[in-house]
Coordinates of C-alpha atoms and ligand atoms in Angstrom, one line a residue:
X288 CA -10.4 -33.4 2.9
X289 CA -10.3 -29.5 4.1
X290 CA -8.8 -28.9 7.4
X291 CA -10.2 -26.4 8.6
X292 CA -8.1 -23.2 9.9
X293 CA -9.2 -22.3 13.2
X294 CA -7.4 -18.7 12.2
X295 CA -9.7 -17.9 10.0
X296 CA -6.8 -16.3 8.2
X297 CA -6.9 -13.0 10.7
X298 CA -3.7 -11.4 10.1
X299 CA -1.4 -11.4 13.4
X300 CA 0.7 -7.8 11.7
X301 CA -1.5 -6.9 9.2
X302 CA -4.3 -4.0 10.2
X303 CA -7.9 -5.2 9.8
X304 CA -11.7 -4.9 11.3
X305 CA -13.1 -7.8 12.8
X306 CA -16.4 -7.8 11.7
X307 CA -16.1 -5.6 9.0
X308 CA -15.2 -4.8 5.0
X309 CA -12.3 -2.7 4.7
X310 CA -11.0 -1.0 1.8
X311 CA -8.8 1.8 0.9
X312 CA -6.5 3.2 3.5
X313 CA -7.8 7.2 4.0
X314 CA -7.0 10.5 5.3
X315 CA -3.6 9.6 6.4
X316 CA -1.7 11.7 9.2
X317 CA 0.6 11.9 11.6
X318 CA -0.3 14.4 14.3
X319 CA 1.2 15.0 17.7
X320 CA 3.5 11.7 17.7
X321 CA 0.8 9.5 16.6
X322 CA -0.2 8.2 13.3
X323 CA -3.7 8.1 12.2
X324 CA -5.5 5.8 10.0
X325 CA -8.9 6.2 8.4
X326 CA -10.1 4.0 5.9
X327 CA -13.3 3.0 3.9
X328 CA -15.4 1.1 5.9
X329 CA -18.5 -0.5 6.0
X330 CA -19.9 -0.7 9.8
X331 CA -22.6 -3.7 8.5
X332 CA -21.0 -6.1 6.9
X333 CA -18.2 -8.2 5.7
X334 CA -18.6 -6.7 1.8
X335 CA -17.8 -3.5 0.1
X336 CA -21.0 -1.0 1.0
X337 CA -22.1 1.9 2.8
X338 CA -19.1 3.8 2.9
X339 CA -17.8 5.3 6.1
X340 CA -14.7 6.8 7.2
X341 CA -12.8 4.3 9.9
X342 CA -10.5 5.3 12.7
X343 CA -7.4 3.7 14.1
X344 CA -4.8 5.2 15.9
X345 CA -1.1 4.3 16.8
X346 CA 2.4 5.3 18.3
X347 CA 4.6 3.3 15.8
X348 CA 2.3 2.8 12.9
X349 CA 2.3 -0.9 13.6
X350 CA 0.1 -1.6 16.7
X351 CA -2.9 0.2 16.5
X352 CA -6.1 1.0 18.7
X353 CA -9.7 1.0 17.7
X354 CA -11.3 4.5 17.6
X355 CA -15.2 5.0 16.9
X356 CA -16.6 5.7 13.3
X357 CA -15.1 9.1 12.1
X358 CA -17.0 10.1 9.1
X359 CA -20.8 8.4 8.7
X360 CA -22.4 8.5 5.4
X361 CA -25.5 10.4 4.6
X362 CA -27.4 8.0 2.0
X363 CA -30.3 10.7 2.0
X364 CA -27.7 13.7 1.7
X365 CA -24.5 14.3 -0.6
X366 CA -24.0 10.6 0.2
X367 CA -21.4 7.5 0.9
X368 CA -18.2 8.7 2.3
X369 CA -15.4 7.6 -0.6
X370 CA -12.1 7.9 -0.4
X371 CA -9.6 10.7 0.5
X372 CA -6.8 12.2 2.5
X373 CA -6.0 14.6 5.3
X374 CA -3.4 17.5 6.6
X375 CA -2.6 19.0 9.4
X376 CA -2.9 22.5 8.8
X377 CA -0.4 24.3 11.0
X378 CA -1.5 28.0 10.3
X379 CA -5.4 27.4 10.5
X380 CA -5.2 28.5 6.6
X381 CA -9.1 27.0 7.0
X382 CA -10.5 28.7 10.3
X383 CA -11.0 25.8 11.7
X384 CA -9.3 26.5 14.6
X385 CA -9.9 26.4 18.4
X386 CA -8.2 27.7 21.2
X387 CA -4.8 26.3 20.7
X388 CA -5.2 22.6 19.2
X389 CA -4.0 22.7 15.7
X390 CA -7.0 21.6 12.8
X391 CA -6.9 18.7 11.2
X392 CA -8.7 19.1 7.7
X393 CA -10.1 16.0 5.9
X394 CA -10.6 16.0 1.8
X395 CA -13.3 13.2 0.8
X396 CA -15.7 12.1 -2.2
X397 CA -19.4 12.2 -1.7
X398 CA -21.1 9.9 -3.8
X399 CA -24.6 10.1 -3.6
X400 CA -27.1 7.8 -4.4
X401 CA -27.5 8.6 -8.0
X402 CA -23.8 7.8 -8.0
X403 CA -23.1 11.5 -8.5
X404 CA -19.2 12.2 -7.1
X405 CA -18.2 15.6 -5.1
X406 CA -15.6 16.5 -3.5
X407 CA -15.8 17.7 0.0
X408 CA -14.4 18.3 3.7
X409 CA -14.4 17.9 7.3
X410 CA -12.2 18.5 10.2
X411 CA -11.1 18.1 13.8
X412 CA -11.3 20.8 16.1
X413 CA -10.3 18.8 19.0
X414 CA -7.4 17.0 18.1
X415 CA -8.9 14.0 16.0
X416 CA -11.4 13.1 18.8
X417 CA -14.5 14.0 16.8
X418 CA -15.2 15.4 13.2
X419 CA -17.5 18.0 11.8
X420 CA -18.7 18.0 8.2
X421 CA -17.9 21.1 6.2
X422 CA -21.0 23.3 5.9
X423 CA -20.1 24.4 2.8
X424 CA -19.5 20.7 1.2
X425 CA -19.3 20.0 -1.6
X426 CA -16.3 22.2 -2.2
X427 CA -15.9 20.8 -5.4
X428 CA -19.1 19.9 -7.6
X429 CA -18.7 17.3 -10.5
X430 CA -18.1 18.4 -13.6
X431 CA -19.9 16.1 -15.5
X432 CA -18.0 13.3 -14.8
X433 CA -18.9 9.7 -13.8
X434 CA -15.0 8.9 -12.4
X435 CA -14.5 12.1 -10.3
X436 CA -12.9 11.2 -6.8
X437 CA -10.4 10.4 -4.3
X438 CA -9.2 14.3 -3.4
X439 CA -5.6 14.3 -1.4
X440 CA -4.0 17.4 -0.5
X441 CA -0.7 18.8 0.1
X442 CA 1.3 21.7 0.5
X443 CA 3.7 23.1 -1.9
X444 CA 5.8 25.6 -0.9
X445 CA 6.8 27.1 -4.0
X446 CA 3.0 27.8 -5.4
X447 CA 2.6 29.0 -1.5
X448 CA -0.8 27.1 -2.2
X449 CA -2.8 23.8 -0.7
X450 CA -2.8 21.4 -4.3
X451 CA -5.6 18.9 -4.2
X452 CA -5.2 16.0 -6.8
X453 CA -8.5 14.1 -7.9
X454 CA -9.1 11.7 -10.8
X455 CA -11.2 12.3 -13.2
X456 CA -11.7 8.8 -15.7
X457 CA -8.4 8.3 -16.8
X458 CA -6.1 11.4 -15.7
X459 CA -5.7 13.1 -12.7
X460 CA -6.7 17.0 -12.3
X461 CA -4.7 19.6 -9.9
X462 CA -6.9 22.3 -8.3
X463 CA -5.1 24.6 -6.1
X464 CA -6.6 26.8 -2.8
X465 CA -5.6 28.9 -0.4
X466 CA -7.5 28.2 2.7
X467 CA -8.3 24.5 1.9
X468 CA -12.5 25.4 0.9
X469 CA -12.3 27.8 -2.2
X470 CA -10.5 26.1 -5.1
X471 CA -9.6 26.6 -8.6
X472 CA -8.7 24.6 -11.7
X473 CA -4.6 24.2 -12.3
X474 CA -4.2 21.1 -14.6
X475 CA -4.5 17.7 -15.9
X476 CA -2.2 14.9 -16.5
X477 CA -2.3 11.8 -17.6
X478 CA -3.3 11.1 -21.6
X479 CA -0.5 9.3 -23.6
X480 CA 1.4 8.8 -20.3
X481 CA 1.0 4.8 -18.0
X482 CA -1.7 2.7 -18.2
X483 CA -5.0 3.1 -19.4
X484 CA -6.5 -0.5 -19.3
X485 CA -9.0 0.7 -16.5
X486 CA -9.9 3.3 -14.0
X487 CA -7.3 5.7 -12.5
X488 CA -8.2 5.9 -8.7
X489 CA -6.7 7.7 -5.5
X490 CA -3.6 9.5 -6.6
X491 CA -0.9 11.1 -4.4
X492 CA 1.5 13.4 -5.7
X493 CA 4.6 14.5 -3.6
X494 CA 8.4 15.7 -3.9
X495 CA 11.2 13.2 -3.0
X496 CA 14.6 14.1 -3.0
X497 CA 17.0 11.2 -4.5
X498 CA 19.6 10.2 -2.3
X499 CA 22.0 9.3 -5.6
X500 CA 21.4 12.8 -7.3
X501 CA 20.5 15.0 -4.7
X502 CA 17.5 16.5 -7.5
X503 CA 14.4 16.8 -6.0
X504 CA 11.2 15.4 -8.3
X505 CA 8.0 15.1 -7.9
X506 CA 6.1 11.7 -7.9
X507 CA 2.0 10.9 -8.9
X508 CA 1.1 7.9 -7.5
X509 CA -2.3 6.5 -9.2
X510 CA -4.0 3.1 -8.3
X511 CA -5.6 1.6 -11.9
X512 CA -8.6 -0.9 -11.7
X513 CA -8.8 -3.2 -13.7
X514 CA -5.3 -3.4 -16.0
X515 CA -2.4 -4.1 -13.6
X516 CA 0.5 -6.0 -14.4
X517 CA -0.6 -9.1 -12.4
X518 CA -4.3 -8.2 -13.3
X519 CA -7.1 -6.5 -11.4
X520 CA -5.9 -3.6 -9.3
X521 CA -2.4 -1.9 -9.2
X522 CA -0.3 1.1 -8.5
X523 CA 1.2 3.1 -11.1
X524 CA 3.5 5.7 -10.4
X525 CA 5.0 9.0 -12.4
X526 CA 8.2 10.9 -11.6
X527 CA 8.5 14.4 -12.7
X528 CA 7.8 17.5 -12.4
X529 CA 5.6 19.9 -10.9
X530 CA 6.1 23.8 -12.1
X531 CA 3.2 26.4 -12.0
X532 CA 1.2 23.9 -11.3
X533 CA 1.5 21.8 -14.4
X534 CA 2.6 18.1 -13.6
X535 CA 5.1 16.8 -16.1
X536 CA 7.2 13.8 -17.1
X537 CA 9.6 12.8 -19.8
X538 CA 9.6 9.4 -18.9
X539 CA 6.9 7.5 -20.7
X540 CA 7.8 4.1 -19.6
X541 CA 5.1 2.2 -17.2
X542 CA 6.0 1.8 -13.6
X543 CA 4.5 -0.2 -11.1
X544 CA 4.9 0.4 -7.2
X545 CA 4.4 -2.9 -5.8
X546 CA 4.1 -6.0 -8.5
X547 CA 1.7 -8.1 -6.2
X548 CA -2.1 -8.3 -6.8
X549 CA -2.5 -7.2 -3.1
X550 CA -0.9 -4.1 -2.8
X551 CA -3.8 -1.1 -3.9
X552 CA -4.6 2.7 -2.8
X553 CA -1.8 3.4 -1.6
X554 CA -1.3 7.1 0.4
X555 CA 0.8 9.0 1.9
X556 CA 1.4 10.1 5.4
X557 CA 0.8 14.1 5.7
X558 CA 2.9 16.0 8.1
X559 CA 5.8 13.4 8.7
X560 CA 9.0 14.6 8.8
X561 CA 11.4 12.7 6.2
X562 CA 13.1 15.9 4.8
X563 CA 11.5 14.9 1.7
X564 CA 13.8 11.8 1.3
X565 CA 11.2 9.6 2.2
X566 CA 7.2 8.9 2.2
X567 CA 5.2 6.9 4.4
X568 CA 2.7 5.1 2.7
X569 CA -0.3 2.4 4.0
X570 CA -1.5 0.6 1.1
X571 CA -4.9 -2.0 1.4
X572 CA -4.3 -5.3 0.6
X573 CA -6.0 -6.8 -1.5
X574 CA -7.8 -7.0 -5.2
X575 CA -11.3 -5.7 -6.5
X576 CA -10.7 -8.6 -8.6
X577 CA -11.7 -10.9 -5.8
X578 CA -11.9 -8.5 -2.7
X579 CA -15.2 -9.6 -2.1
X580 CA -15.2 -13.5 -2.1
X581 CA -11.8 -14.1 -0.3
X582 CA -12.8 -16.9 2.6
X583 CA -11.7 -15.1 5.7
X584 CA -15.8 -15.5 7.6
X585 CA -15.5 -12.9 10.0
X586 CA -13.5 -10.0 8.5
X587 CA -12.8 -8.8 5.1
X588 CA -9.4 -7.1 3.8
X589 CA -6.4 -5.6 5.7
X590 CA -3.8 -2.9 5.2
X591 CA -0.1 -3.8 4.2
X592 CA 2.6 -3.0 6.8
X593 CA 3.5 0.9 6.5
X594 CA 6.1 1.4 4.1
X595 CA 8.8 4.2 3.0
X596 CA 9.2 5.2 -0.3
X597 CA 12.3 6.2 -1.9
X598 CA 13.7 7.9 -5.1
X599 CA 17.0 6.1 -6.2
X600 CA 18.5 6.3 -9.5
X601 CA 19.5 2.9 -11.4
X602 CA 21.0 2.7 -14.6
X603 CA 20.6 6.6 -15.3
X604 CA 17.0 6.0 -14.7
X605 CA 14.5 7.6 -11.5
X606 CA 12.6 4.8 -10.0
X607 CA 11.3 4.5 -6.4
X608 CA 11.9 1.7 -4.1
X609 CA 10.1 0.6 -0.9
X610 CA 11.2 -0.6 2.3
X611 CA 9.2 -1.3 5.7
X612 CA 9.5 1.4 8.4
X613 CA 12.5 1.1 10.8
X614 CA 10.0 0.3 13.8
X615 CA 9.4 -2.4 11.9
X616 CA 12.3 -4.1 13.2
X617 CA 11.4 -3.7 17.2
X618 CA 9.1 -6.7 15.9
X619 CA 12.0 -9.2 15.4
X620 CA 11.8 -11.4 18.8
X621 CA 15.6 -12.4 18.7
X622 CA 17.6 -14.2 16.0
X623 CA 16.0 -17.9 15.2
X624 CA 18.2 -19.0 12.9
X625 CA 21.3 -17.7 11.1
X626 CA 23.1 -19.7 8.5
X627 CA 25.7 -19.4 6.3
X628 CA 24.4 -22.7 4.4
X629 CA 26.0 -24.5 1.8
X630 CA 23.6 -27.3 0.9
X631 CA 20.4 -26.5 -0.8
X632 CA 17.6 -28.7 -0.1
X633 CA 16.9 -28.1 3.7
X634 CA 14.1 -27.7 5.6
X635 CA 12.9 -25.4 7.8
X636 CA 10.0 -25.0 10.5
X637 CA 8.4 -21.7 10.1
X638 CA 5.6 -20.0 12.6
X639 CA 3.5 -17.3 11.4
X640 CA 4.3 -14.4 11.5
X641 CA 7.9 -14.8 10.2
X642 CA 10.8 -12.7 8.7
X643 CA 13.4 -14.4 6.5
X644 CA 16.1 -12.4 4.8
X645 CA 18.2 -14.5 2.7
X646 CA 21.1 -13.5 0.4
X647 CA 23.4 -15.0 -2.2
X648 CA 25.7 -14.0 -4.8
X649 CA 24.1 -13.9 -8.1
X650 CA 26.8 -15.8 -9.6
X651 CA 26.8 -19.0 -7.4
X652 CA 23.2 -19.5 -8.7
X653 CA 24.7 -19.1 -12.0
X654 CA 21.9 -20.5 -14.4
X655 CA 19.2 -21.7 -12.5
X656 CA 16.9 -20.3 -10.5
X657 CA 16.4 -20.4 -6.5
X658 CA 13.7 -21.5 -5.1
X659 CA 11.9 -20.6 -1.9
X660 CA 9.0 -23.7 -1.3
X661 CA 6.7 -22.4 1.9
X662 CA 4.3 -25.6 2.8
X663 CA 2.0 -27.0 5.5
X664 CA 0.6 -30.3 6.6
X665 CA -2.1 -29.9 4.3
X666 CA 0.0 -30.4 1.1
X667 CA 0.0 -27.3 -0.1
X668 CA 2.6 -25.7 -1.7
X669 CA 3.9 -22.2 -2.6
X670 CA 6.8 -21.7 -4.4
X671 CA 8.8 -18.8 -5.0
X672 CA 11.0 -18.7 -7.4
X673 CA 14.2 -16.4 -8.2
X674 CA 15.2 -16.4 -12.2
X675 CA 18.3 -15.1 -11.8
X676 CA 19.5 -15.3 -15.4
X677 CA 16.3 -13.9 -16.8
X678 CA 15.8 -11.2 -13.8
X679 CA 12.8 -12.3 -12.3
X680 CA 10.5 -13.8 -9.2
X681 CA 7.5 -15.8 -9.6
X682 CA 5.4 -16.0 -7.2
X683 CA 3.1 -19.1 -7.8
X684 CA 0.0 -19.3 -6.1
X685 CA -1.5 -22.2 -8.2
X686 CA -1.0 -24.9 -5.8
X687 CA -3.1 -23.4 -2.8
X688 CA -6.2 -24.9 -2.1
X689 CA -8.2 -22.1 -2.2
X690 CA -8.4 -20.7 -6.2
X691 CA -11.6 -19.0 -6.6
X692 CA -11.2 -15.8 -9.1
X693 CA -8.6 -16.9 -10.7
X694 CA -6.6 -16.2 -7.5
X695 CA -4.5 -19.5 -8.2
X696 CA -1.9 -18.4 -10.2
X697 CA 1.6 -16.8 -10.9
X698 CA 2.4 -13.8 -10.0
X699 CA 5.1 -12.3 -11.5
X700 CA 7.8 -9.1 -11.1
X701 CA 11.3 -8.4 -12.7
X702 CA 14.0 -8.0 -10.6
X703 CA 16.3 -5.0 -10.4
X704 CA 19.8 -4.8 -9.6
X705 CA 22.0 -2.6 -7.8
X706 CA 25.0 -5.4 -7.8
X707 CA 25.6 -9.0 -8.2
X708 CA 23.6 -9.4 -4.6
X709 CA 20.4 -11.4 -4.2
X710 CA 18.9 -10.3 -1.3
X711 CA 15.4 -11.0 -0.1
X712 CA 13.0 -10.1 2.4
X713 CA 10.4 -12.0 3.1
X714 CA 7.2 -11.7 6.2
X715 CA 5.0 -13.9 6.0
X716 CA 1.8 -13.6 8.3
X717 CA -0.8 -15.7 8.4
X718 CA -2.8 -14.3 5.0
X719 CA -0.4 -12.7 3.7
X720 CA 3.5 -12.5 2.0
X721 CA 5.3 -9.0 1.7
X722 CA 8.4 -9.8 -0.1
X723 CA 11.2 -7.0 -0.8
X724 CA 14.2 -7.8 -3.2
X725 CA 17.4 -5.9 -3.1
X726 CA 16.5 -3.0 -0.6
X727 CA 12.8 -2.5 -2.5
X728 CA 13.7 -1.7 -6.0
X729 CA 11.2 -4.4 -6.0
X730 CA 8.4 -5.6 -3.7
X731 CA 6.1 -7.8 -4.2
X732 CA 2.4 -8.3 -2.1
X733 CA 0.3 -10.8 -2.3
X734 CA -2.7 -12.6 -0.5
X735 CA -1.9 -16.0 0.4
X736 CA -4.9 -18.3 2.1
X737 CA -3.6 -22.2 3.0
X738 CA -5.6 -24.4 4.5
X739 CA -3.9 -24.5 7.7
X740 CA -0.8 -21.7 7.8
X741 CA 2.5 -22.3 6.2
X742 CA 5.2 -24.4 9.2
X743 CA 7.9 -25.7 6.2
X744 CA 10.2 -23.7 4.1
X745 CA 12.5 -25.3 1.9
X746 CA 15.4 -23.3 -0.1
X747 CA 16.2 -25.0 -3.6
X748 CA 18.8 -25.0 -6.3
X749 CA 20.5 -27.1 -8.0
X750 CA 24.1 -25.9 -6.0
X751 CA 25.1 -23.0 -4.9
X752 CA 28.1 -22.6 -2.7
X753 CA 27.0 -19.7 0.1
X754 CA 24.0 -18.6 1.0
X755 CA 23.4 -16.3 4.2
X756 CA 20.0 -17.1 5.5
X757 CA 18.5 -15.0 9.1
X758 CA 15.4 -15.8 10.0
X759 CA 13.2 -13.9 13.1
X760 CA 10.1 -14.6 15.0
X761 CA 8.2 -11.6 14.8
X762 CA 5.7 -9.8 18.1
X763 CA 2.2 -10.5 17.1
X764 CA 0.4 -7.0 17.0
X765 CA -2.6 -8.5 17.3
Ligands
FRU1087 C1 -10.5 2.5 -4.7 C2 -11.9 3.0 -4.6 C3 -11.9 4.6 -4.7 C4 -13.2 4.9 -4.0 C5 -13.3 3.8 -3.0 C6 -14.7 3.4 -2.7 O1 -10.3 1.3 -4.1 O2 -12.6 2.5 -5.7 O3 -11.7 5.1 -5.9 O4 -13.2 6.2 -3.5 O5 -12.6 2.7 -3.4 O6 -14.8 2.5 -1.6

């Protein structure tokens, strides 16, 4: 028999819209100490349509406040309001200026009834209180393309120009401007380089300087629907460079960001200041392959917890890691648990939302695998498992009770090593499982709906001698 859960799987960390469909996370910036969230949105219902631009605003980038509708579609006009980003532009390079509050300008797609995709802008005179559509949208018409969207902006120093990227099909296109609203042509990337098994969508392309090398690259993120590496909807990412603006890169191996199903669209923060070292990203959470039947009733699809990105170098190899932001840790209410334990086979009680970091030589697991086991009252099981010897995690999502879409299945990810250290992250809130292994060279997010939520966790091998196990309550945002 069901039981039902009186949760309705409403994430206790996790952004979200009661009442409403969510998608990708939008126009992304961080303006006078507070971070600012926009995000697809439909205002009617709990499935994808009617695109608007959402608003949410926060201090730390983890508890966030309700702000009205920011950008409303015009179904009779230029059209839905896809998705986008946003900068704060410091000099008023745009006009858009008044008195002294700094503009805010806001790149979008129009997409217009006859599915027709522009590009186009609006801003914030007022400091992100309320928005004006650009008179002279669309600033960039299509060129005869039916994929032709998701503009984000940045600027780079060294061209002394804005650089808007937008995909078109299967590549992304670089246009560069000078005061955000007149823009020409640069380049294209993409053909013979990642994945091609489906749509690119909403790139980001930034510098990162690598803390190993101390080279500065440049990294293209791009979200591909359908064709990722768990199926559905994925992140690709690029490193390179970006000279004159032409985007290259040598390396023509394919890279993923996050190897969940759930993690999608992810952008960057504009205007934080990492000193290049870092980027904050949001990413949404959750798959086109089944965004739109999941069973929460009263809300549809929420952001992952804001993340860093990093450039490291492993094995004579770029690659970027992710980790949570630091505020992530005022969360933690006190230590539950810490244990150095030396018999496998224990159980745990768990209370959503959790944080267990665990970590274990790789040679006391020797050659079998270790196995995280979350369950609840209602039998259901979800094992993760560690393959050391073979270098990866599986993440099975078979035994859950809910499996429409082919959502009951494994999920799986290599793992990378910096030593012989396991160590893993995981936070588990209540529809949801973020799980980061060795410092983020991999992560791993995935949608998770039990019957009633997970209040068991049991760590398996067949022996191991040591294992260092800290677990933490974490403050409900929510
Ligand atoms: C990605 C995406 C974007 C598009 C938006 C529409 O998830 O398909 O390419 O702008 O969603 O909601």
């Amino acid at each position: 028999m069901k039981i039902e859960n009186n949760k309705n799987w409403k994430p206790n960390l996790h952004f979200f819209k009661e009442g409403h469909w969510i998608n990708d996370p939008n126009g992304l910036v961080y303006y006078q100490n507070e971070y600012h969230l926009f995000y697809q949105m439909n205002p009617d219902d709990i499935v994808w349509g009617n695109m608007h631009w959402g608003h949410a605003v926060s201090s730390d980038g983890l508890h966030w406040t309700h702000c009205p509708i920011a950008l409303f579609a015009e179904p009779d006009g230029l059209g839905y309001i896809f998705s986008g980003g946003g900068v704060v532009d410091q000099r008023n390079t745009s006009g858009f200026q008044e008195g002294d509050i700094t503009p805010v300008v806001l790149s979008f797609t129009h997409h217009d009834k006859d599915a027709v995709q522009r590009q186009s802008l609006a801003y914030s005179s007022d400091g992100l209180k309320t928005f004006h559509k650009y008179e002279g949208n669309p600033i960039i018409d299509n060129p005869g393309l039916k994929d032709f969207r998701d503009p984000k902006i940045i600027w780079v120093d060294n061209l002394n120009q804005w650089v808007m990227t937008v995909v078109a099909g299967q590549c992304a296109q670089f246009y560069s401007s000078s005061d955000l609203k007149e823009w020409n042509y640069l380049s294209k990337f993409g053909e013979g380089f990642g994945c091609h098994d489906g749509v690119w969508e909403c790139p980001d392309l930034f510098p990162l300087i690598c803390a190993d090398t101390g080279e500065t690259k440049w990294v293209l993120l791009i979200s591909i629907n359908p064709g990722g590496f768990n199926g559905g909807s994925a992140m690709q990412y690029f490193i390179g460079d970006f000279v004159d603006g032409v985007f290259s890169c040598e390396d023509k191996q394919t890279r993923w960001l996050d190897y969940g199903t759930d993690f999608y669209a992810a952008i960057s923060f504009d205007n934080i200041d990492l000193a290049n070292k870092k980027r904050r990203v949001i990413a949404w959470m959750s798959n086109w392959h089944y965004a739109n039947e999941t069973p929460s009733s009263s809300y549809r699809s929420a952001m992952t917890l804001p993340r860093d990105i990093e450039l490291v170098e492993i094995d004579n190899q770029y690659q970027l890691k992710m980790s949570l932001i630091p505020a992530f840790e005022e969360l933690r209410q006190g230590i539950l648990d810490e244990w150095n334990y030396e018999q496998a086979g224990m159980y745990k009680k768990i209370s959503s939302p959790y944080e267990c970091h665990l970590s274990i030589n790789k040679k006391e697991i020797k050659d079998e695998a270790l196995i995280i086991e979350f369950s609840n009252e209602s039998d259901e099981v979800l094992p993760i498992k560690f393959d050391v010897k073979n270098s990866k995690v599986i993440f099975d999502r078979q035994e859950l009770n809910w499996n429409e879409k082919d959502f009951g299945r494994t999920i799986i990810a290599p793992i990378f090593w910096k030593d012989d250290m396991l160590n893993i992250q995981i936070v588990v809130d209540n529809c949801a499982i973020e799980l980061f292994i060795n410092d983020g060279l991999t992560s791993m997010t995935n949608l998770i709906f039990p019957d009633q939520a997970f209040s068991k966790i049991l760590i398996k091998s067949k022996k191991f001698d040591r294992i260092e196990v800290c677990d933490h309550s974490l403050q409900k945002v929510w």
